[in-house]
mmCIF file of C-alpha atoms in Angstrom:
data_model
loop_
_atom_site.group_PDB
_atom_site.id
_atom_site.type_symbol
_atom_site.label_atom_id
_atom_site.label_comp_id
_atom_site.label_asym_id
_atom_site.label_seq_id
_atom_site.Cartn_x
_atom_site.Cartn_y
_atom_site.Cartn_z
ATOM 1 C CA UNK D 1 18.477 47.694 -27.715
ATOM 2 C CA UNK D 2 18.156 44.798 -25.618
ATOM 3 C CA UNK D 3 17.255 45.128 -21.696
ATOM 4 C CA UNK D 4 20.122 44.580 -19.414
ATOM 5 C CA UNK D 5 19.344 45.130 -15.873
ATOM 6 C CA UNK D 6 22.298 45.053 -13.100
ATOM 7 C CA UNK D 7 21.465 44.542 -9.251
ATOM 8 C CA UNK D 8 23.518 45.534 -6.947
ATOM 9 C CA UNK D 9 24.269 47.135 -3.934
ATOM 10 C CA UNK D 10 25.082 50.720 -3.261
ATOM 11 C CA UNK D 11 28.992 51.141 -3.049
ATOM 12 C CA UNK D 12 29.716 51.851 0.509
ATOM 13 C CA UNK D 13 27.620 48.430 1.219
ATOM 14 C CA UNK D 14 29.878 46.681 -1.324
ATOM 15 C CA UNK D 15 33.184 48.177 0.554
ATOM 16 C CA UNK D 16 31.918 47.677 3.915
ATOM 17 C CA UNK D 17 31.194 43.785 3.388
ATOM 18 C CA UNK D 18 34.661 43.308 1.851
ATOM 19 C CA UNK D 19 36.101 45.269 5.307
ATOM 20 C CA UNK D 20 33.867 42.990 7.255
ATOM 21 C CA UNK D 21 33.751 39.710 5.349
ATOM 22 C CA UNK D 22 37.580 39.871 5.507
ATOM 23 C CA UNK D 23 37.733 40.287 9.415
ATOM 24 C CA UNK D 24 35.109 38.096 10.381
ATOM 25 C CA UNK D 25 36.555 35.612 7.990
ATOM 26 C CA UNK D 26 40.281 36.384 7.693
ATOM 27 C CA UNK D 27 41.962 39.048 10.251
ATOM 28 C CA UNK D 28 40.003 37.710 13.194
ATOM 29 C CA UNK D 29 40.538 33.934 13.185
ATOM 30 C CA UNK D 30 44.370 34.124 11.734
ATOM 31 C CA UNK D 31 44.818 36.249 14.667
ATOM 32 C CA UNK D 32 43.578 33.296 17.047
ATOM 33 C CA UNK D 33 45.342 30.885 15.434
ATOM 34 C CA UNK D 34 48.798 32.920 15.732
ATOM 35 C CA UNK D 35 47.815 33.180 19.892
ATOM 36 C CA UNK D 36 46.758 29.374 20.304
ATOM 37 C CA UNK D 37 49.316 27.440 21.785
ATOM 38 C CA UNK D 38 50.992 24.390 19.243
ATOM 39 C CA UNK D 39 54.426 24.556 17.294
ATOM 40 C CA UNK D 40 54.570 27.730 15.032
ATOM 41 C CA UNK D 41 54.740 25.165 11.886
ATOM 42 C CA UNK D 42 51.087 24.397 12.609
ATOM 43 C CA UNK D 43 49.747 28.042 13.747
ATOM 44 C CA UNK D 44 51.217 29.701 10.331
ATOM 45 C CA UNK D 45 50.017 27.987 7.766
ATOM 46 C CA UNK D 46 46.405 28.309 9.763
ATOM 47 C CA UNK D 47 46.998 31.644 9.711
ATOM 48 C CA UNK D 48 48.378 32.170 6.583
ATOM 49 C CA UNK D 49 45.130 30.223 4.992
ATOM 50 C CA UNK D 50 42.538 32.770 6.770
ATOM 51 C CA UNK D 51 44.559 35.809 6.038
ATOM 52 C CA UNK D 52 44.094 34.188 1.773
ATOM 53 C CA UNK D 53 40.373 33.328 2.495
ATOM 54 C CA UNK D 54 39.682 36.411 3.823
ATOM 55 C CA UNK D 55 39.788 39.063 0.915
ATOM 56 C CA UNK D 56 39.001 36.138 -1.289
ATOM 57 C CA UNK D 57 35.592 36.071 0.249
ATOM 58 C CA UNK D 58 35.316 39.895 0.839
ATOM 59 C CA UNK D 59 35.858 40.206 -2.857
ATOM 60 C CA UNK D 60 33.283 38.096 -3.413
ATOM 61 C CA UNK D 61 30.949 39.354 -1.378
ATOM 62 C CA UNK D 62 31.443 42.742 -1.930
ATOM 63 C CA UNK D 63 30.771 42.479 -5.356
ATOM 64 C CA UNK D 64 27.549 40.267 -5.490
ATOM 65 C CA UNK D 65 25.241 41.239 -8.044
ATOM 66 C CA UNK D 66 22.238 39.895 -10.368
ATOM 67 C CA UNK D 67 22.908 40.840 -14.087
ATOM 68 C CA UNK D 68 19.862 40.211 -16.447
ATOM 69 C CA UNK D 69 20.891 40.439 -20.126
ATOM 70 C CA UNK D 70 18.946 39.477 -23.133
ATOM 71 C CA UNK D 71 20.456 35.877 -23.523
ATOM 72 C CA UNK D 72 21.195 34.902 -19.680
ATOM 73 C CA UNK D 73 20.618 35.758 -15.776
ATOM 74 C CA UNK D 74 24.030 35.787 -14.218
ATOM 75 C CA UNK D 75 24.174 35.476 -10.420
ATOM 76 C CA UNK D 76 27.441 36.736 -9.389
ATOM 77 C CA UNK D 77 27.467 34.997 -5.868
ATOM 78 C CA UNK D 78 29.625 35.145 -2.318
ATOM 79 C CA UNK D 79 31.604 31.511 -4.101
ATOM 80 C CA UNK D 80 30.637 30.799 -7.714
ATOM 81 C CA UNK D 81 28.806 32.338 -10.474
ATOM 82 C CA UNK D 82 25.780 30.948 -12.038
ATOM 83 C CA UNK D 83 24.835 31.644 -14.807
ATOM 84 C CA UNK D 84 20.841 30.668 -16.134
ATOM 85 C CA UNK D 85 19.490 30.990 -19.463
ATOM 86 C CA UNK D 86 16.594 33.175 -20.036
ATOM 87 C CA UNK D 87 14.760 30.357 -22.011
ATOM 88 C CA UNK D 88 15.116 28.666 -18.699
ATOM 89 C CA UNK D 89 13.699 30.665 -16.321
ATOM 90 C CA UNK D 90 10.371 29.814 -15.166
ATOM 91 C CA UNK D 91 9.871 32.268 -11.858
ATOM 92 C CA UNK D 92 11.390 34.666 -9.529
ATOM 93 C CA UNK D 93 9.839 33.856 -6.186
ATOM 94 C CA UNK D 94 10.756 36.147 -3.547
ATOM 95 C CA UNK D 95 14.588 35.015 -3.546
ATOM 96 C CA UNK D 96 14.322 31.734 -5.525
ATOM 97 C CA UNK D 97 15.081 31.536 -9.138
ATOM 98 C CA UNK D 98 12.886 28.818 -10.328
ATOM 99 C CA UNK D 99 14.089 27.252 -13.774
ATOM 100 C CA UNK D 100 15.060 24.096 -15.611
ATOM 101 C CA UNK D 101 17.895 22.414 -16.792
ATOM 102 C CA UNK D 102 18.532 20.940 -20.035
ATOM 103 C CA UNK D 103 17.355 17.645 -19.136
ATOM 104 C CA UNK D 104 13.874 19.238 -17.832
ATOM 105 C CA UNK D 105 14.911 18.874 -14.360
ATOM 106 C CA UNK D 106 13.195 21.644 -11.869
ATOM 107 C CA UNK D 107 16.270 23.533 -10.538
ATOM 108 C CA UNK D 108 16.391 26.546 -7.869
ATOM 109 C CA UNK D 109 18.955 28.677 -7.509
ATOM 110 C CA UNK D 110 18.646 30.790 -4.049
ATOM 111 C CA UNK D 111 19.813 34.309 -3.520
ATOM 112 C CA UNK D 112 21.176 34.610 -0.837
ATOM 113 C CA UNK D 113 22.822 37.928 -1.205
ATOM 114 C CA UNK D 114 19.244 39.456 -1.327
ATOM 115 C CA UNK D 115 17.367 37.558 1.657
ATOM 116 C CA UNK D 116 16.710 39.778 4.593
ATOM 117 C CA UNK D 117 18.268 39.706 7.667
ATOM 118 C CA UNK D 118 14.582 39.649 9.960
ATOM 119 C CA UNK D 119 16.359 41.641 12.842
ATOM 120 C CA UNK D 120 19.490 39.919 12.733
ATOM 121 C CA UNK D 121 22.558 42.881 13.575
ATOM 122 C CA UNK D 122 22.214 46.045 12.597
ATOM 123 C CA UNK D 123 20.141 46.963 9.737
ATOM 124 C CA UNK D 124 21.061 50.141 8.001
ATOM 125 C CA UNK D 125 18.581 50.274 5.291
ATOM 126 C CA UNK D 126 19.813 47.184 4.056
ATOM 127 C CA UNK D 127 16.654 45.072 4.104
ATOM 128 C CA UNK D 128 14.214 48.223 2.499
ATOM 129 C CA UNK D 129 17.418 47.755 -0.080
ATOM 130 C CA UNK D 130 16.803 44.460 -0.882
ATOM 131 C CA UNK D 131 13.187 44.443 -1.222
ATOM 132 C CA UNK D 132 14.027 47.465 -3.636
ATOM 133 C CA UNK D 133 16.409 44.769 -5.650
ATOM 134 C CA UNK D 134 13.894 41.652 -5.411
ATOM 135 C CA UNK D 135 11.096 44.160 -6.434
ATOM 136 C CA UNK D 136 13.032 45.062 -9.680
ATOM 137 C CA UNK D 137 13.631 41.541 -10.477
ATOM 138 C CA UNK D 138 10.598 40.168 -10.525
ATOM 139 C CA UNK D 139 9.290 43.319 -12.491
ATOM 140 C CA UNK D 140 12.172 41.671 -15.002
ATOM 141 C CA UNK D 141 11.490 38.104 -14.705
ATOM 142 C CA UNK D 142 7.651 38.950 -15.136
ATOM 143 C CA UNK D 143 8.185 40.736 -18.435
ATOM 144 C CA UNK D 144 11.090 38.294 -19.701
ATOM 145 C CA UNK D 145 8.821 35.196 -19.182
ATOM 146 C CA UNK D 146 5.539 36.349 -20.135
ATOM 147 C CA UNK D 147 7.932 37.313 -24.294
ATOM 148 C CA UNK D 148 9.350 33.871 -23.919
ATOM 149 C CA UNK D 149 6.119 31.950 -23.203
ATOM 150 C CA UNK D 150 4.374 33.811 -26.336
ATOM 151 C CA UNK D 151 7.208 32.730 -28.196
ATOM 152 C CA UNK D 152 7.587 28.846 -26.740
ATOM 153 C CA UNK D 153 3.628 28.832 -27.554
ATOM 154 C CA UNK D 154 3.665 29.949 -31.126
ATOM 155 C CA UNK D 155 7.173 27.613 -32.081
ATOM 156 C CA UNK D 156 5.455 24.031 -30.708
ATOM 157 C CA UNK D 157 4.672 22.928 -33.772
ATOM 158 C CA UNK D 158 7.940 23.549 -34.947
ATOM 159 C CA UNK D 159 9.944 21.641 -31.973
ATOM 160 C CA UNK D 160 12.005 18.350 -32.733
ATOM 161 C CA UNK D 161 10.443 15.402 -30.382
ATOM 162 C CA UNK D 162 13.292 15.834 -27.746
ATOM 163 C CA UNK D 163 12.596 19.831 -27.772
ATOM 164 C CA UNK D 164 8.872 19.141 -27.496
ATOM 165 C CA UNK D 165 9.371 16.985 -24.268
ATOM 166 C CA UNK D 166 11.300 19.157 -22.531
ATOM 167 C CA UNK D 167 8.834 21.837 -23.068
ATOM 168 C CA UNK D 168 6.433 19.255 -21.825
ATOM 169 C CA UNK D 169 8.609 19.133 -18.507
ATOM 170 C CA UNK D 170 9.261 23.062 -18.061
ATOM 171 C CA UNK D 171 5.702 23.596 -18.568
ATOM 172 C CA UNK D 172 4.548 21.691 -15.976
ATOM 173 C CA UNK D 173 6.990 22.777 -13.714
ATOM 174 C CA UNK D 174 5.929 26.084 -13.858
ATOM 175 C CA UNK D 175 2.509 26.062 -12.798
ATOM 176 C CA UNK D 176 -0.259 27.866 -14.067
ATOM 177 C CA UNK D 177 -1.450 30.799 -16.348
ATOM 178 C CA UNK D 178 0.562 30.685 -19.856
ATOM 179 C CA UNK D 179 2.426 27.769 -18.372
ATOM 180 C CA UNK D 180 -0.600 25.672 -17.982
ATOM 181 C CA UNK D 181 -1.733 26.715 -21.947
ATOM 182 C CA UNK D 182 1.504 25.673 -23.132
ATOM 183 C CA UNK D 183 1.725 22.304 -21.279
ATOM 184 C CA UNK D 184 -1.991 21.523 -22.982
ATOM 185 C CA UNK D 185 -0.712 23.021 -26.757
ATOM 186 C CA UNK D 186 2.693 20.501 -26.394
ATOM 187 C CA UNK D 187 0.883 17.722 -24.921
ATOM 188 C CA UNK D 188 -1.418 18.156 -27.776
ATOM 189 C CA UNK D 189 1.167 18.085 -30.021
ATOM 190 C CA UNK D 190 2.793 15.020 -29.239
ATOM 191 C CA UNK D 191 -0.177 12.934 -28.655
ATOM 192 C CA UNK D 192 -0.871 14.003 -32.220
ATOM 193 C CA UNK D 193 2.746 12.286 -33.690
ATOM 194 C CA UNK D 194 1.738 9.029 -32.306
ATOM 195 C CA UNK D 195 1.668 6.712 -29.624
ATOM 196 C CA UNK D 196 5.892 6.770 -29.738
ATOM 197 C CA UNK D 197 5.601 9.755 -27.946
ATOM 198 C CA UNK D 198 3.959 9.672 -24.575
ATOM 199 C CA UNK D 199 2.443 13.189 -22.935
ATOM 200 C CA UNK D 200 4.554 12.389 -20.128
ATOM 201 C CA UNK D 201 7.955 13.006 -22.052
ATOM 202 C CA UNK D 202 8.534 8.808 -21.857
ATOM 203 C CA UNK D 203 9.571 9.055 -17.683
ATOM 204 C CA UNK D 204 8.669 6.121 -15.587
#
């Protein structure tokens, strides 16, 4: 069976930041806006919008998580889900997902949800927590990349000129180790089809 990891916190954490998220964010400054002074026309709406971003948020927050499936990394975040391919995935650094797009562009996707506080309110555990979550990923990322760089290795002959670029790209991009053998074994490759296809994946 495939390896699906889920990261996530604890479920009083999860309840407690949808309480809080949705007073610091909704309860609190509706209820300000309902005691400023200005016609009531203005005030409700203000207030009405808070007391709608509020649980919105809470939900949000309260159920951030980090799935890692066979096919995809899904980062369920505080306003929009992101979800990364495995191929793509070059690095988990600390809190950084390092990957690349489908055009070879370097992207980074930060987790925010699982960055330490460094003192800031009370703690709780939280931050031994989230060293606990970053620890696991990594463990993940480490194994995930280390299969799909054995595979991207052995399949360069077998890449289309466009696939063989972007490997070109993502190689480079990640650095050394396997990455550096594979950038050599597809820059290889493509200086072997001819002078049509520069190392450098034809960019200026």
């Amino acid at each position: 069976m495939a390896e699906v990891l889920r990261l996530e916190f604890e479920r009083w954490r999860r309840v407690a930041s949808v309480v809080v998220t949705f007073l610091l964010l909704g309860a609190v400054p509706a209820l300000f806006a309902v005691q400023s002074s200005g016609p009531w026309g203005v005030r409700g709406p203000i207030a009405g919008v808070f007391l709608l971003l509020g649980p919105l948020v809470g939900v949000r927050a309260g159920g951030y998580a980090v799935r890692c499936g066979p096919d995809d990394l899904v980062v369920r975040g505080f306003l929009r889900t992101r979800r990364i391919p495995v191929e793509a995935v070059i690095a988990v650094r600390t809190d950084v997902v390092v990957w690349c797009d489908r055009r070879g562009r370097l992207r980074r996707t930060v987790l925010w949800g699982l960055r330490e506080s460094h003192g800031r309110g009370p703690d709780l555990g939280l931050d031994a927590r989230k060293r606990a979550l970053r620890e696991e990923l990594g463990r993940w990322a480490h194994r995930t990349v280390r299969k799909g760089l054995d595979r991207r290795i052995r399949a360069v002959g077998e890449l289309d000129d466009d696939a063989l670029r972007r490997e070109v790209m993502i190689a480079r991009a990640g650095g050394q180790g396997g990455w550096e053998y594979l950038r050599r074994r597809a820059e290889a490759e493509l200086i072997a089809r001819g002078p049509a296809l520069p190392a450098d994946g034809g960019q200026g």
